[in-house]
PDB file of C-alpha atoms in Angstrom:
ATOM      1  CA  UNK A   1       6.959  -6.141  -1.124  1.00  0.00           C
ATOM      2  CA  UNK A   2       8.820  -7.185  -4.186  1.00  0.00           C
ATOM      3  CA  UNK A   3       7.464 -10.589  -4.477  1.00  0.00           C
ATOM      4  CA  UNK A   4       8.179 -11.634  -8.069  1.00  0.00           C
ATOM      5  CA  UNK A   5       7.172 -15.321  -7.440  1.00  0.00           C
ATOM      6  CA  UNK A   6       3.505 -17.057  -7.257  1.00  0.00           C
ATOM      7  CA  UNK A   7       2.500 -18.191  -4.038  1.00  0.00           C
ATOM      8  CA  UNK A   8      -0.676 -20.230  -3.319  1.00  0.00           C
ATOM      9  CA  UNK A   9      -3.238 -18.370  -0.877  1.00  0.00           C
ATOM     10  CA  UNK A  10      -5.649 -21.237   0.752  1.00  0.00           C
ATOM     11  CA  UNK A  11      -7.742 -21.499   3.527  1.00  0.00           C
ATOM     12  CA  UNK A  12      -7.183 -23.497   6.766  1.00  0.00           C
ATOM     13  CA  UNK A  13      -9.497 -26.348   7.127  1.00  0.00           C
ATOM     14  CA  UNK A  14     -11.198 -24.771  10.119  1.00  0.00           C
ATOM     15  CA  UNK A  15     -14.178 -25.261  12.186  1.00  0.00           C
ATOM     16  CA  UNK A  16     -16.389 -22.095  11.414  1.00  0.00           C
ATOM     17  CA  UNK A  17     -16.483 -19.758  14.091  1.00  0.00           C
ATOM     18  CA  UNK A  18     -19.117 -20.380  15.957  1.00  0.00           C
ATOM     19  CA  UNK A  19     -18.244 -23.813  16.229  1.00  0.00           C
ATOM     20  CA  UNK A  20     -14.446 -23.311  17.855  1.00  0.00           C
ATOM     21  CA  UNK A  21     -15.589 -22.042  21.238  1.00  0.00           C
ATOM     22  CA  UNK A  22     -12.522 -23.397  23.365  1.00  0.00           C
ATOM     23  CA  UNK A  23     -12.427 -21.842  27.169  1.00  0.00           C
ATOM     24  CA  UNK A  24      -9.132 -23.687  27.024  1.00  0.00           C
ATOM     25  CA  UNK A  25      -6.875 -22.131  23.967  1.00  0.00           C
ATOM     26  CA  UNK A  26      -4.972 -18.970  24.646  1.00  0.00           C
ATOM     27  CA  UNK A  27      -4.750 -17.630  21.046  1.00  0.00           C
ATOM     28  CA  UNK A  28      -5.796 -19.042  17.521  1.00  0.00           C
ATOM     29  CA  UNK A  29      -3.514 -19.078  14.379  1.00  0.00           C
ATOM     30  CA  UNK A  30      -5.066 -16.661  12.172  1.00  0.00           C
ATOM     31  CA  UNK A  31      -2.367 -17.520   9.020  1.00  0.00           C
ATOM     32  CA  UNK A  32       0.756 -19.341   8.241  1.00  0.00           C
ATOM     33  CA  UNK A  33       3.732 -19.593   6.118  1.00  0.00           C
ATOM     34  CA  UNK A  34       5.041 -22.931   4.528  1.00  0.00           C
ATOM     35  CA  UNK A  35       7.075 -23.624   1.287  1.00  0.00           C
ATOM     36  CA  UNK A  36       8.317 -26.635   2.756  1.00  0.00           C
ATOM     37  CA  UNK A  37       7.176 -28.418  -0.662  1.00  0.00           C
ATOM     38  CA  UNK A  38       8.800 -25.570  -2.459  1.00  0.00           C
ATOM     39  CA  UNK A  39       5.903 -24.358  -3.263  1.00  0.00           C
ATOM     40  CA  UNK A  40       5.115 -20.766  -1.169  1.00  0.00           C
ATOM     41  CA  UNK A  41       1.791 -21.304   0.260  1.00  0.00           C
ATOM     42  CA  UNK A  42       0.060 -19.234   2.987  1.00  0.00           C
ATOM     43  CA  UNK A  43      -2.816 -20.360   4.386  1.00  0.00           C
ATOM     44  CA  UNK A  44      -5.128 -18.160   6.500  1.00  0.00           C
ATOM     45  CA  UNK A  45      -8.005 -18.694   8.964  1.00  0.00           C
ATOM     46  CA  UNK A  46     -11.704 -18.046   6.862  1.00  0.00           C
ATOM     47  CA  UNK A  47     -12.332 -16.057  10.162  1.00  0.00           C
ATOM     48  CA  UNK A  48     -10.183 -13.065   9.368  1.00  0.00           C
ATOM     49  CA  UNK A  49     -12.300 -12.360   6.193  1.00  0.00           C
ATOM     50  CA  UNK A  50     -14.543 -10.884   8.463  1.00  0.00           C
ATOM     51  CA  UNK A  51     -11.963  -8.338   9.423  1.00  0.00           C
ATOM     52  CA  UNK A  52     -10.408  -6.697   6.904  1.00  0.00           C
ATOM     53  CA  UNK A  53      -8.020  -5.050   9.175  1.00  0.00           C
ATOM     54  CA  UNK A  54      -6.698  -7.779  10.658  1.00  0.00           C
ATOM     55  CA  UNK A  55      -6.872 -10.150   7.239  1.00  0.00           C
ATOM     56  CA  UNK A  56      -4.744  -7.377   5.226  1.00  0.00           C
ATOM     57  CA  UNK A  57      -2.508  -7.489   8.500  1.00  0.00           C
ATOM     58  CA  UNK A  58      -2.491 -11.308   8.338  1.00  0.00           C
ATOM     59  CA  UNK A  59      -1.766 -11.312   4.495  1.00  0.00           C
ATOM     60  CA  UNK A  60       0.762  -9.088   4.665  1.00  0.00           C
ATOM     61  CA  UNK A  61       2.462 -10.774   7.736  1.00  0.00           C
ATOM     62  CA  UNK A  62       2.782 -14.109   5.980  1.00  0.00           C
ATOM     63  CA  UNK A  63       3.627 -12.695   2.530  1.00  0.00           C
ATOM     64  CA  UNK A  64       6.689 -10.941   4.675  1.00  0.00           C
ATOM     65  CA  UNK A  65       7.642 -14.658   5.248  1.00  0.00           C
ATOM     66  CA  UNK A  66       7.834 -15.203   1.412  1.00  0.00           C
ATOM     67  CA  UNK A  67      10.510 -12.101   1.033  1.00  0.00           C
ATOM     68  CA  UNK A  68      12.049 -12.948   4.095  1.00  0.00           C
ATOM     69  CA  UNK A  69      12.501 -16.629   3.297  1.00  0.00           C
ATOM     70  CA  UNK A  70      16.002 -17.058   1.810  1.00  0.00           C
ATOM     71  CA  UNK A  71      17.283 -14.863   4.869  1.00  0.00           C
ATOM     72  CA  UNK A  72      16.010 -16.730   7.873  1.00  0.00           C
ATOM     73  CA  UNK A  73      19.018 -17.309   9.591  1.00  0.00           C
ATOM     74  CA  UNK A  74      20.729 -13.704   8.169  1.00  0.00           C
ATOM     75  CA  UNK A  75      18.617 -11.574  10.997  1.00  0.00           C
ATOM     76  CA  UNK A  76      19.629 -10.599  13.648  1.00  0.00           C
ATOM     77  CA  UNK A  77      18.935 -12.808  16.551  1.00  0.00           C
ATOM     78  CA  UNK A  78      18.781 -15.660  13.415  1.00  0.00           C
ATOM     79  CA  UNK A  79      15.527 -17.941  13.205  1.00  0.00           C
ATOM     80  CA  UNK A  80      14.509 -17.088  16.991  1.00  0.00           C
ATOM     81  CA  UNK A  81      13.557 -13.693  16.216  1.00  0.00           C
ATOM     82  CA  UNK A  82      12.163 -14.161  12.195  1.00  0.00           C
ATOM     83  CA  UNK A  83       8.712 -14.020  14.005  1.00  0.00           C
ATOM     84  CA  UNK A  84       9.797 -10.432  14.906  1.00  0.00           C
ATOM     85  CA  UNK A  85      11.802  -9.292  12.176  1.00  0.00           C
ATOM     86  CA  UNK A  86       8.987 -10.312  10.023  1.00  0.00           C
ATOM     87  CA  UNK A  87       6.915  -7.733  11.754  1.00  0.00           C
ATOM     88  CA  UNK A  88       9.110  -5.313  11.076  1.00  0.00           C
ATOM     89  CA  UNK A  89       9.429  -5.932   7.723  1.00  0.00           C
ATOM     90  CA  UNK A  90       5.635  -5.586   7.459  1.00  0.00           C
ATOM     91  CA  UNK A  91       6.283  -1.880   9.270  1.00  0.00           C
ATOM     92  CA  UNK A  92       9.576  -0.889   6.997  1.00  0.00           C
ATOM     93  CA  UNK A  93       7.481  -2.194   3.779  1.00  0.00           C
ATOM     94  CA  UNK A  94       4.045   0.109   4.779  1.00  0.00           C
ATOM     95  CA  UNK A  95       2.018  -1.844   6.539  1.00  0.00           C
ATOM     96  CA  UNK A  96       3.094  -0.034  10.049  1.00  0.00           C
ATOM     97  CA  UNK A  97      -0.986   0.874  10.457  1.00  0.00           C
ATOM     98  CA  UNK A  98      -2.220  -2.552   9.811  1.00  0.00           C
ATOM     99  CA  UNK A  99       0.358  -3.960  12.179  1.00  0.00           C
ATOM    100  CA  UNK A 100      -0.773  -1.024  14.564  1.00  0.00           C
ATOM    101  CA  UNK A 101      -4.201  -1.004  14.631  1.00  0.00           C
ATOM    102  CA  UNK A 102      -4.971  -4.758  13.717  1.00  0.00           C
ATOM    103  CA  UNK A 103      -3.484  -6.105  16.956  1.00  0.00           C
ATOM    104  CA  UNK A 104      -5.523  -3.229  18.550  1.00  0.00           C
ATOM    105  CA  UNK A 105      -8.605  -4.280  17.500  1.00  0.00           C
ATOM    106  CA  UNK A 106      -7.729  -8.206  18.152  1.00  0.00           C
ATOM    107  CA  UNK A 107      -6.605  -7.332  21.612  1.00  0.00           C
ATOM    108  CA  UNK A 108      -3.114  -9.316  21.037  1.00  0.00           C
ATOM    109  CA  UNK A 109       0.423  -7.913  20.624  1.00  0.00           C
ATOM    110  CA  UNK A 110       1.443 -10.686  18.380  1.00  0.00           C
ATOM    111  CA  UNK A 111       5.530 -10.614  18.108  1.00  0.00           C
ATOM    112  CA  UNK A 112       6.204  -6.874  19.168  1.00  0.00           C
ATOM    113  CA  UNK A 113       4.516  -4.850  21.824  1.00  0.00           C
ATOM    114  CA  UNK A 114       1.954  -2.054  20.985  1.00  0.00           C
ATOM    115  CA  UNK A 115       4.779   0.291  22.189  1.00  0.00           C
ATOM    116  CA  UNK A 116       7.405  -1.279  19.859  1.00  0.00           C
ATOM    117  CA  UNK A 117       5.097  -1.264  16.962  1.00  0.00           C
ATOM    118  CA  UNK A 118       4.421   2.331  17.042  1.00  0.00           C
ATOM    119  CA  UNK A 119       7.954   3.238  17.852  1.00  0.00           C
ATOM    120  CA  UNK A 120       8.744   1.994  14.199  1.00  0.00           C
ATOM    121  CA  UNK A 121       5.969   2.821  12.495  1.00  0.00           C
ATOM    122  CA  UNK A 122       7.257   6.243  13.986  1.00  0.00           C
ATOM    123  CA  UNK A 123      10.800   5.707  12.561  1.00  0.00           C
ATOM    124  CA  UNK A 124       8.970   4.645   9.096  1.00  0.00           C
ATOM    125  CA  UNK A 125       7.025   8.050   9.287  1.00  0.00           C
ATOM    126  CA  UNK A 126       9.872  10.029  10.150  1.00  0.00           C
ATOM    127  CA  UNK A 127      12.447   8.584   7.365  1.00  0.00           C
ATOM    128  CA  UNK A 128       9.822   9.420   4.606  1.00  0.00           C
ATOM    129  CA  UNK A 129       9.446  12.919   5.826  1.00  0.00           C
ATOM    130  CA  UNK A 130       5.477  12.227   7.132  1.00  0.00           C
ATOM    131  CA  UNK A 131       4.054  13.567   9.952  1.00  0.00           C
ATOM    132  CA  UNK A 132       1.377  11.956  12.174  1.00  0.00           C
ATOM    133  CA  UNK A 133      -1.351  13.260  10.375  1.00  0.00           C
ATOM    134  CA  UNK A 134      -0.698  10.864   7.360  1.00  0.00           C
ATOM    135  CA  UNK A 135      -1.594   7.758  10.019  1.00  0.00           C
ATOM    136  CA  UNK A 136      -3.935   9.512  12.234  1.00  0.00           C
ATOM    137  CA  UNK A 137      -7.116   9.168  10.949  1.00  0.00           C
ATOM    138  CA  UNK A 138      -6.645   5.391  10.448  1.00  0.00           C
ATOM    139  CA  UNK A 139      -5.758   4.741  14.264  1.00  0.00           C
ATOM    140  CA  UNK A 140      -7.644   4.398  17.495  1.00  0.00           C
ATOM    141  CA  UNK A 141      -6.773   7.001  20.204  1.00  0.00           C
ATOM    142  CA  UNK A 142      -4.697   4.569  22.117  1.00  0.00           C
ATOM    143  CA  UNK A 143      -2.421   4.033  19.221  1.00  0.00           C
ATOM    144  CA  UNK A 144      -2.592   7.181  18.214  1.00  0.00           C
ATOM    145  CA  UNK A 145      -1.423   8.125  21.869  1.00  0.00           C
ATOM    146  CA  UNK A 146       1.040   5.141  21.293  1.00  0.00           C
ATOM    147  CA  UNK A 147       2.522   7.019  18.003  1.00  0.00           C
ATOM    148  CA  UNK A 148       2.429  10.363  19.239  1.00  0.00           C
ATOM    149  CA  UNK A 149       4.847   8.940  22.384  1.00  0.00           C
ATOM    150  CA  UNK A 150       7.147   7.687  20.314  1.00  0.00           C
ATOM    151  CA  UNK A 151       7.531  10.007  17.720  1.00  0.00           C
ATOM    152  CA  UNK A 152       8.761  12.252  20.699  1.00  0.00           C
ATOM    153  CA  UNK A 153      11.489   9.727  21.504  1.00  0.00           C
ATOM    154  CA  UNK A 154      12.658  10.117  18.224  1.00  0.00           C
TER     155      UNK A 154
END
């Protein structure tokens, strides 16, 4: 990602899992961005360390904030959409498959759709002259399915 500066990696001071039942709560934060100290530090849910998948996807979500920071307000749609253009920037900088799969396997769509999310992971594939098999086996057959439809709309 081109990240030439340190940046702190700590854990949130969570409840273990088995202690954070809540019927209530709709989603969890499984990582998050701050350098409001000036410091870059991410911090990241304990939880995810049980998933690699979705921990790399995490990690590589929040880092995306770090290369992202100084440009905020420079994306389109300005701070509103950074959530999503931060996705993206996870897709455009490799990481299309861990975005992909990750929120498969969580059953959440995070900040893009499933659809949207293989649509550019398509675009990434097709600009570097790869073709599906180079992602294949690393999806499920839904996103595979997912990939192979867009990949025709291209």
């Amino acid at each position: 990602m081109k990240i030439d500066q340190r940046i702190e990696i700590v854990p949130l001071d969570v409840l273990p899992g088995e202690y954070r039942l809540d019927y209530n709560a709709l989603s969890s934060v499984a990582g998050a961005y701050d350098n409001s100290a000036g410091i870059p530090v991410i911090h990241y849910d304990p939880e995810q360390m049980k998933y690699p998948l979705q921990f790399v996807n995490t990690l590589a979500h929040e880092l995306m904030h770090a290369r992202l920071d100084n440009w905020v307000d420079d994306v389109p749609g300005g701070a509103g959409a950074h959530e999503l253009a931060t996705d993206l920037g996870c897709i455009i900088a490799g990481f299309g498959v861990f975005q992909l799969q990750a929120a498969d396997e969580a059953g959440w769509s995070g900040y893009m759709t499933q659809p949207t999310r293989a649509f550019a992971l398509a675009v990434f594939l097709s600009r570097r002259d790869l073709g599906i098999d180079a992602v294949a086996p690393y999806l499920s057959s839904r996103c595979l399915r997912l990939v192979k439809q867009a990949v025709k709309q291209l």
